[in-house]
């Protein structure tokens, strides 16, 4: 990203309203699957968005001895 960045707080602060570029929705979806969304933005310098998504569905514990299934 070579953009100018933005104020993350201003984009995410109005709950219940569609604001900005959908960051609130992205954050909510990550929480629902047990993931995480992190936004780093500095006005005038650019923005980084990092997303962590678990490989195992929430509530499912996979043990090292369990090879799993192939689909």
Coordinates of C-alpha atoms in Angstrom, one line a residue:
X1 CA 0.0 0.0 0.0
X2 CA 1.4 3.3 -1.0
X3 CA -1.7 5.3 0.0
X4 CA -1.8 8.0 2.6
X5 CA -3.3 6.0 5.4
X6 CA -6.4 6.9 7.5
X7 CA -7.5 7.3 11.1
X8 CA -8.6 3.8 12.1
X9 CA -10.7 5.0 15.1
X10 CA -12.7 7.4 13.0
X11 CA -13.6 4.6 10.5
X12 CA -14.6 2.1 13.2
X13 CA -16.3 4.1 15.9
X14 CA -20.0 4.3 15.0
X15 CA -21.5 0.9 15.9
X16 CA -24.7 0.0 14.1
X17 CA -24.0 2.2 11.1
X18 CA -22.2 1.4 7.9
X19 CA -19.1 3.5 8.1
X20 CA -15.9 3.5 6.2
X21 CA -14.6 0.5 4.2
X22 CA -16.3 -2.3 6.1
X23 CA -13.7 -2.7 8.8
X24 CA -16.2 -3.3 11.6
X25 CA -17.8 -6.2 9.5
X26 CA -14.4 -7.7 8.8
X27 CA -13.5 -7.6 12.5
X28 CA -16.9 -9.2 13.5
X29 CA -16.4 -12.0 11.0
X30 CA -12.9 -12.7 12.3
X31 CA -14.3 -12.9 15.9
X32 CA -17.0 -15.3 14.8
X33 CA -14.5 -17.8 13.5
X34 CA -12.1 -17.3 16.4
X35 CA -9.7 -15.2 14.3
X36 CA -8.3 -11.7 14.7
X37 CA -8.0 -8.5 12.7
X38 CA -5.3 -5.9 13.3
X39 CA -5.1 -2.6 11.6
X40 CA -2.1 -0.3 11.6
X41 CA -2.5 3.0 9.9
X42 CA -0.6 6.2 10.0
X43 CA -2.1 9.2 8.2
X44 CA 0.4 10.3 5.6
X45 CA 2.2 7.0 5.6
X46 CA -0.2 4.1 4.7
X47 CA -2.1 1.2 6.1
X48 CA -1.5 -2.4 7.0
X49 CA -4.3 -4.9 7.6
X50 CA -3.4 -8.2 9.2
X51 CA -5.9 -11.1 9.5
X52 CA -5.4 -14.3 11.5
X53 CA -7.8 -17.2 10.7
X54 CA -7.6 -20.5 12.6
X55 CA -7.1 -23.7 10.6
X56 CA -9.3 -25.7 13.0
X57 CA -13.0 -24.7 13.3
X58 CA -14.0 -23.2 16.7
X59 CA -14.9 -25.8 19.3
X60 CA -13.0 -28.5 17.4
X61 CA -9.7 -29.7 19.1
X62 CA -7.3 -31.5 16.9
X63 CA -4.7 -33.8 18.6
X64 CA -1.3 -34.4 17.2
X65 CA -2.0 -38.2 17.0
X66 CA -5.2 -37.5 14.9
X67 CA -4.2 -37.4 11.2
X68 CA -7.6 -35.8 10.3
X69 CA -9.5 -36.5 7.2
X70 CA -8.8 -35.6 3.6
X71 CA -11.5 -34.2 1.4

